[in-house]
Coordinates of C-alpha atoms in Angstrom, one line a residue:
M1 CA 58.0 70.2 -28.7
Q2 CA 56.4 66.9 -30.0
T3 CA 58.7 63.7 -30.2
D4 CA 57.1 61.0 -29.7
Y5 CA 55.9 60.0 -33.0
S6 CA 55.5 57.0 -34.5
E7 CA 58.0 54.7 -36.2
L8 CA 56.1 55.4 -39.6
L9 CA 56.5 59.4 -39.2
L10 CA 60.0 59.2 -38.4
K11 CA 61.1 57.3 -41.6
T12 CA 58.8 60.0 -43.4
I13 CA 60.5 62.9 -41.4
A14 CA 63.9 61.1 -42.5
Q15 CA 62.6 60.7 -46.1
I16 CA 61.9 64.7 -46.6
A17 CA 64.7 65.9 -44.6
P18 CA 67.3 68.6 -46.6
G19 CA 70.0 66.7 -48.8
T20 CA 67.2 63.9 -50.0
E21 CA 66.0 63.7 -54.0
L22 CA 61.8 64.4 -52.4
R23 CA 62.9 67.3 -50.3
E24 CA 64.1 68.8 -53.3
G25 CA 61.7 67.7 -55.1
L26 CA 59.1 69.3 -52.5
E27 CA 60.9 72.5 -52.6
R28 CA 60.8 72.7 -56.3
I29 CA 57.6 72.5 -55.5
L30 CA 57.0 75.3 -53.3
R31 CA 59.1 77.4 -55.3
G32 CA 56.7 77.3 -58.6
R33 CA 53.7 78.0 -56.3
T34 CA 51.8 75.3 -57.4
G35 CA 50.7 72.6 -54.8
A36 CA 50.8 69.3 -54.6
L37 CA 48.9 65.9 -53.2
I38 CA 51.7 62.9 -53.0
V39 CA 50.9 59.7 -51.7
L40 CA 54.2 57.5 -51.0
G41 CA 52.6 54.4 -51.1
S42 CA 50.7 52.4 -53.4
D43 CA 48.6 49.0 -53.2
R44 CA 44.8 47.7 -53.6
T45 CA 43.4 50.6 -50.9
V46 CA 45.1 53.2 -52.7
T47 CA 44.0 52.1 -56.8
G48 CA 40.6 52.0 -55.5
L49 CA 40.1 54.8 -53.7
S50 CA 41.7 56.1 -57.2
S51 CA 40.0 57.6 -60.4
G52 CA 41.4 58.3 -63.6
G53 CA 45.1 60.0 -64.4
F54 CA 47.9 58.1 -66.3
T55 CA 50.7 55.4 -65.4
I56 CA 54.1 56.3 -65.0
D57 CA 56.1 53.8 -63.3
T58 CA 59.6 55.6 -63.7
E59 CA 62.7 56.7 -61.5
F60 CA 61.6 59.1 -59.1
S61 CA 63.9 62.6 -59.9
A62 CA 62.8 66.2 -57.7
T63 CA 62.5 67.6 -61.2
R64 CA 60.0 65.1 -62.9
L65 CA 58.1 65.5 -59.2
R66 CA 58.1 69.4 -60.3
E67 CA 56.6 69.0 -63.4
L68 CA 54.2 66.5 -62.8
A69 CA 53.1 69.1 -59.9
K70 CA 52.0 71.4 -62.7
M71 CA 49.0 69.3 -63.5
D72 CA 45.2 69.0 -61.9
G73 CA 45.7 65.6 -59.3
A74 CA 47.5 63.4 -57.0
I75 CA 50.4 61.8 -57.7
I76 CA 51.2 58.3 -56.6
C77 CA 55.1 56.8 -55.7
D78 CA 56.2 53.7 -54.4
R79 CA 56.7 53.8 -50.3
D80 CA 60.7 54.6 -50.5
A81 CA 59.8 57.5 -52.9
T82 CA 62.1 56.1 -55.7
R83 CA 59.5 55.7 -58.5
L84 CA 56.8 57.7 -59.3
L85 CA 54.1 55.5 -60.1
M86 CA 51.1 57.1 -61.1
A87 CA 50.3 61.6 -62.3
A88 CA 46.8 63.7 -62.3
V89 CA 45.0 61.2 -59.9
Q90 CA 42.0 61.4 -58.5
L91 CA 41.9 60.5 -54.5
M92 CA 38.7 59.4 -53.1
P93 CA 38.8 58.3 -49.5
D94 CA 36.0 58.1 -47.5
A95 CA 34.0 61.3 -46.8
T96 CA 32.4 60.3 -43.3
I97 CA 36.3 59.9 -42.3
D98 CA 36.2 62.8 -39.0
T99 CA 39.4 65.1 -40.3
N100 CA 39.7 69.0 -38.7
E101 CA 41.4 69.8 -41.9
S102 CA 39.5 72.9 -43.8
G103 CA 41.1 73.4 -47.5
T104 CA 40.2 70.6 -49.7
R105 CA 43.4 69.5 -50.2
H106 CA 44.6 68.5 -46.5
R107 CA 40.8 67.3 -45.9
T108 CA 42.0 64.5 -48.6
A109 CA 45.2 64.1 -47.7
E110 CA 44.0 63.2 -44.0
R111 CA 41.1 60.9 -44.8
M112 CA 43.6 59.3 -47.5
A113 CA 46.4 58.7 -45.0
I114 CA 43.6 57.5 -42.3
Q115 CA 42.2 55.0 -44.6
T116 CA 45.3 53.5 -46.7
G117 CA 47.6 54.1 -43.3
F118 CA 50.6 55.1 -46.4
P119 CA 51.9 58.9 -46.1
V120 CA 50.3 61.6 -47.8
I121 CA 52.3 65.1 -48.2
S122 CA 50.3 67.8 -48.7
V123 CA 51.9 71.2 -50.1
S124 CA 50.1 74.4 -50.3
A125 CA 50.5 76.7 -52.8
S126 CA 49.0 79.6 -51.1
M127 CA 50.7 79.1 -47.9
S128 CA 53.9 77.7 -48.8
V129 CA 53.8 74.8 -46.2
I130 CA 54.6 71.1 -46.7
S131 CA 52.3 69.3 -44.4
V132 CA 52.6 65.4 -43.9
Y133 CA 49.9 63.0 -42.0
V134 CA 51.0 59.8 -41.2
D135 CA 48.7 57.4 -38.7
G136 CA 46.5 60.4 -37.8
T137 CA 49.1 63.1 -37.2
R138 CA 49.8 65.6 -39.0
Y139 CA 53.4 67.0 -39.2
T140 CA 54.4 70.8 -40.1
V141 CA 57.7 70.9 -42.1
E142 CA 59.2 73.5 -40.4
D143 CA 62.2 76.0 -42.2
T144 CA 65.8 75.0 -41.9
Q145 CA 67.2 77.7 -40.8
Y146 CA 64.6 77.8 -37.8
L147 CA 64.6 74.5 -37.1
M148 CA 69.0 75.0 -36.6
A149 CA 68.3 77.7 -34.5
R150 CA 66.2 76.2 -31.9
A151 CA 68.3 73.0 -32.4
N152 CA 71.5 75.5 -31.3
Q153 CA 69.5 76.5 -28.4
A154 CA 68.8 73.0 -27.6
I155 CA 72.1 72.0 -27.6
Q156 CA 73.4 75.0 -25.5
T157 CA 70.1 73.9 -22.8
L158 CA 71.6 70.3 -22.9
E159 CA 75.2 71.4 -22.1
S160 CA 73.7 73.2 -19.2
Y161 CA 71.7 70.6 -18.0
K162 CA 74.5 68.1 -18.4
K163 CA 76.6 70.3 -16.2
R164 CA 74.1 70.0 -13.4
L165 CA 73.6 66.6 -13.7
N166 CA 77.1 66.1 -12.9
K167 CA 76.8 67.9 -10.2
V168 CA 73.6 66.0 -8.7
L169 CA 75.3 62.5 -9.3
S170 CA 78.7 63.6 -7.9
T171 CA 76.8 64.8 -4.7
L172 CA 74.7 61.6 -4.8
S173 CA 77.7 59.5 -4.8
A174 CA 79.2 61.3 -1.8
L175 CA 75.8 61.1 0.1
E176 CA 75.5 57.6 -0.9
I177 CA 79.3 56.9 0.7
E178 CA 78.8 59.2 3.6
S179 CA 75.0 57.4 4.0
H180 CA 73.0 60.4 3.9
V181 CA 70.9 60.0 0.9
T182 CA 67.3 60.6 1.5
L183 CA 64.6 60.3 -1.0
S184 CA 64.8 63.7 -1.8
D185 CA 68.2 63.2 -3.3
V186 CA 67.0 59.9 -5.1
A187 CA 63.9 62.4 -6.6
I188 CA 66.5 64.8 -7.2
T189 CA 68.8 62.8 -9.8
L190 CA 65.8 60.9 -11.5
Q191 CA 64.5 64.8 -12.1
R192 CA 67.8 65.8 -13.5
M193 CA 68.3 62.7 -15.7
E194 CA 65.0 62.4 -17.2
M195 CA 65.4 66.6 -18.0
V196 CA 68.7 65.5 -19.9
R197 CA 67.2 62.5 -21.6
R198 CA 63.9 64.5 -22.8
I199 CA 66.4 67.2 -24.1
I200 CA 68.6 64.5 -25.8
S201 CA 65.3 63.2 -27.6
E202 CA 64.5 66.8 -29.1
V203 CA 67.4 67.2 -30.4
S204 CA 67.7 63.9 -31.7
H205 CA 64.5 64.8 -33.6
Y206 CA 65.9 68.2 -34.9
V207 CA 69.1 66.1 -36.3
L208 CA 66.1 63.9 -38.0
E209 CA 64.9 67.0 -39.2
L210 CA 67.6 68.9 -40.6
G211 CA 68.8 66.1 -42.4
V212 CA 72.2 66.7 -44.2
N213 CA 72.3 70.2 -42.8
G214 CA 72.6 68.3 -39.3
R215 CA 75.8 67.1 -39.2
L216 CA 77.5 69.3 -36.7
V217 CA 74.7 69.1 -34.3
A218 CA 75.1 65.4 -34.6
L219 CA 78.6 65.7 -33.5
Q220 CA 77.7 67.7 -30.6
L221 CA 74.9 65.4 -29.5
E222 CA 77.2 62.4 -29.4
E223 CA 79.5 64.4 -28.0
L224 CA 77.1 65.1 -24.9
R225 CA 75.6 61.9 -25.0
S226 CA 78.0 60.4 -22.2
P227 CA 77.1 56.6 -22.9
D228 CA 79.3 55.4 -20.0
M229 CA 76.4 57.5 -17.3
A230 CA 74.6 55.9 -15.8
G231 CA 70.7 55.4 -16.5
I232 CA 67.3 55.9 -14.8
D233 CA 67.5 51.8 -14.7
V234 CA 70.4 51.8 -12.3
I235 CA 69.3 54.3 -10.2
L236 CA 65.8 52.7 -9.7
H237 CA 67.7 49.4 -9.2
D238 CA 69.6 50.8 -6.5
Y239 CA 66.8 52.2 -4.5
L240 CA 63.3 50.9 -5.6
P241 CA 61.9 49.1 -2.1
R242 CA 61.7 45.3 -4.5
P243 CA 63.1 46.0 -7.5
T244 CA 62.6 43.8 -10.5
A245 CA 62.5 44.1 -14.3
Q246 CA 58.7 44.8 -14.0
S247 CA 59.0 47.3 -11.4
I248 CA 62.4 49.2 -13.1
S249 CA 59.8 49.4 -16.6
I250 CA 56.7 50.6 -14.9
A251 CA 59.0 53.3 -13.4
T252 CA 60.7 54.5 -16.2
R253 CA 58.1 55.1 -18.0
A254 CA 55.9 56.8 -15.3
L255 CA 58.6 59.1 -15.5
R256 CA 58.8 59.4 -19.1
D257 CA 54.9 60.3 -19.2
L258 CA 55.3 63.1 -16.2
T259 CA 54.6 66.2 -17.4
D260 CA 56.5 69.5 -17.7
M261 CA 54.8 70.6 -15.4
D262 CA 55.0 67.4 -13.2
I263 CA 58.7 67.1 -13.6
V264 CA 59.5 70.0 -11.5
D265 CA 57.2 68.7 -8.4
L266 CA 59.8 66.3 -6.3
T267 CA 57.0 64.6 -5.3
M268 CA 55.6 63.4 -7.9
I269 CA 59.0 61.7 -9.3
A270 CA 58.9 59.8 -6.3
Q271 CA 55.3 58.7 -6.4
A272 CA 56.4 57.9 -10.4
A273 CA 58.8 55.8 -9.7
G274 CA 57.2 53.6 -7.2
F275 CA 58.1 55.1 -3.9
G276 CA 54.4 55.5 -3.4
D277 CA 53.6 57.4 0.0
Y278 CA 57.3 57.7 1.5
E279 CA 58.5 60.9 2.2
L280 CA 60.9 63.0 0.8
D281 CA 63.2 63.1 3.7
T282 CA 62.9 59.5 4.5
P283 CA 66.6 58.2 4.5
L284 CA 67.6 55.1 1.5
Q285 CA 70.6 52.8 1.6
P286 CA 72.1 52.4 -2.0
R287 CA 72.5 48.8 -2.7
G288 CA 75.7 49.6 -4.7
Y289 CA 74.8 49.0 -8.6
R290 CA 75.1 52.4 -9.9
L291 CA 79.0 52.3 -8.5
L292 CA 79.7 49.0 -9.6
D293 CA 77.8 50.0 -13.3
G294 CA 81.1 52.3 -13.2
I295 CA 83.7 50.0 -13.3
A296 CA 83.6 48.9 -16.8
T297 CA 85.1 45.1 -15.8
I298 CA 82.8 44.2 -13.3
P299 CA 79.8 42.3 -15.5
N300 CA 76.4 43.0 -14.4
T301 CA 75.9 39.1 -13.5
I302 CA 78.9 39.7 -11.2
A303 CA 77.4 42.9 -10.1
E304 CA 74.3 41.1 -9.4
R305 CA 76.3 38.6 -7.0
L306 CA 78.0 41.2 -5.0
V307 CA 74.9 42.9 -4.2
E308 CA 72.6 39.9 -3.4
R309 CA 75.7 39.0 -0.8
F310 CA 76.8 42.3 0.6
G311 CA 72.9 44.2 0.6
T312 CA 74.2 47.6 0.8
L313 CA 76.8 49.5 -0.9
Q314 CA 78.2 50.5 3.0
A315 CA 78.8 46.8 3.4
L316 CA 80.0 46.5 0.1
M317 CA 82.5 49.4 0.8
A318 CA 83.8 47.9 4.5
A319 CA 84.4 43.9 3.2
S320 CA 87.5 42.9 3.0
L321 CA 89.4 40.9 0.1
E322 CA 88.8 37.8 1.7
D323 CA 85.0 38.4 1.5
L324 CA 85.1 39.4 -2.0
R325 CA 86.8 36.5 -2.7
D326 CA 84.1 34.5 -1.5
V327 CA 81.6 35.4 -3.8
D328 CA 81.3 33.3 -7.0
G329 CA 83.1 34.3 -10.1
I330 CA 85.3 37.0 -7.9
G331 CA 88.9 35.9 -7.7
E332 CA 92.5 37.7 -6.8
H333 CA 92.5 40.1 -9.3
R334 CA 88.4 41.0 -9.3
A335 CA 88.3 41.2 -5.6
R336 CA 91.5 43.9 -5.6
T337 CA 89.8 45.9 -8.9
V338 CA 86.2 46.3 -6.9
R339 CA 87.9 47.3 -3.5
E340 CA 90.7 50.1 -5.4
S341 CA 87.9 51.5 -7.5
L342 CA 85.1 51.7 -5.0
S343 CA 88.1 53.5 -2.7
R344 CA 89.1 55.9 -5.3
M345 CA 85.2 56.8 -6.5
A346 CA 84.6 57.0 -2.9
E347 CA 87.9 59.7 -2.5
S348 CA 87.4 61.5 -5.6
S349 CA 83.1 62.0 -5.3
L350 CA 84.3 63.6 -1.6
E351 CA 86.8 65.7 -2.7
K352 CA 84.0 67.1 -5.5
Y353 CA 81.6 67.6 -2.9
L354 CA 83.9 68.9 -0.2

């Protein structure tokens, strides 16, 4: 499903999620089979495109919205849907604005949203469908039971992919320690991390759409997020030929822009990540950022100095306490912490790998 919606559309989706007063009003209109056209916002542009109707300027409520929808014409609310401003209004947007909609109400809604910049909600009386028009996008409100089924399915998929990702990361750690990493191993790791990110994004959208009905899904998602797990940027920092903040940002965006077809192709992933014409069997040397990132007491600035001093993970792991203490900001305690933590990680990764 599409999840790269604009910030305004996401805000509007949250406003019409189950449990909100606006959603209750829309549900009442659907049950009454009267249809409605609702503009969420008012300014001079909206006023200039409105004709007739009457001013209400009263507190918003679901029952009032339902009663006003019985009349012909549109309803105009404030942007946060806390007040009902006008009712029975005839909207007259620019008829030359291109639209693919066929129904009069939907055409008006789309053109009004494009011309004013405010979200416009159209409730179809004949098809019992709620449509939201924002930023040139039409968003159709799905049935809660359908969304819940999809959300639960996505959570199960996320659990499965998280297990696979954890296995891939353990394998990568073991290969790093043995100095046997190839571009293929890095590409597989980036692939799994991007897949998990996409599923998390999809589940997050379901949580937004479900409103109060999505609390259990939200709890499950929070448990599966693993905020302590290294992100794609850390992997790129470890392996890109010349990692900079800009090159890592470009590579991250390129990975996100890959289609669902391209994400299964390791060569496409390697190219998007910035490895150019490298072959998948090209040996790579990690710098050690990812494993250092797993040591909670080591700040990023200290990790940067360690990598700058030793260059590779192999050299870092072979460093003595005296070598570590020579790095600016590394005292006796931090030197022992780095040495012991890397040793534990090495033992744990090799045990899991074997």
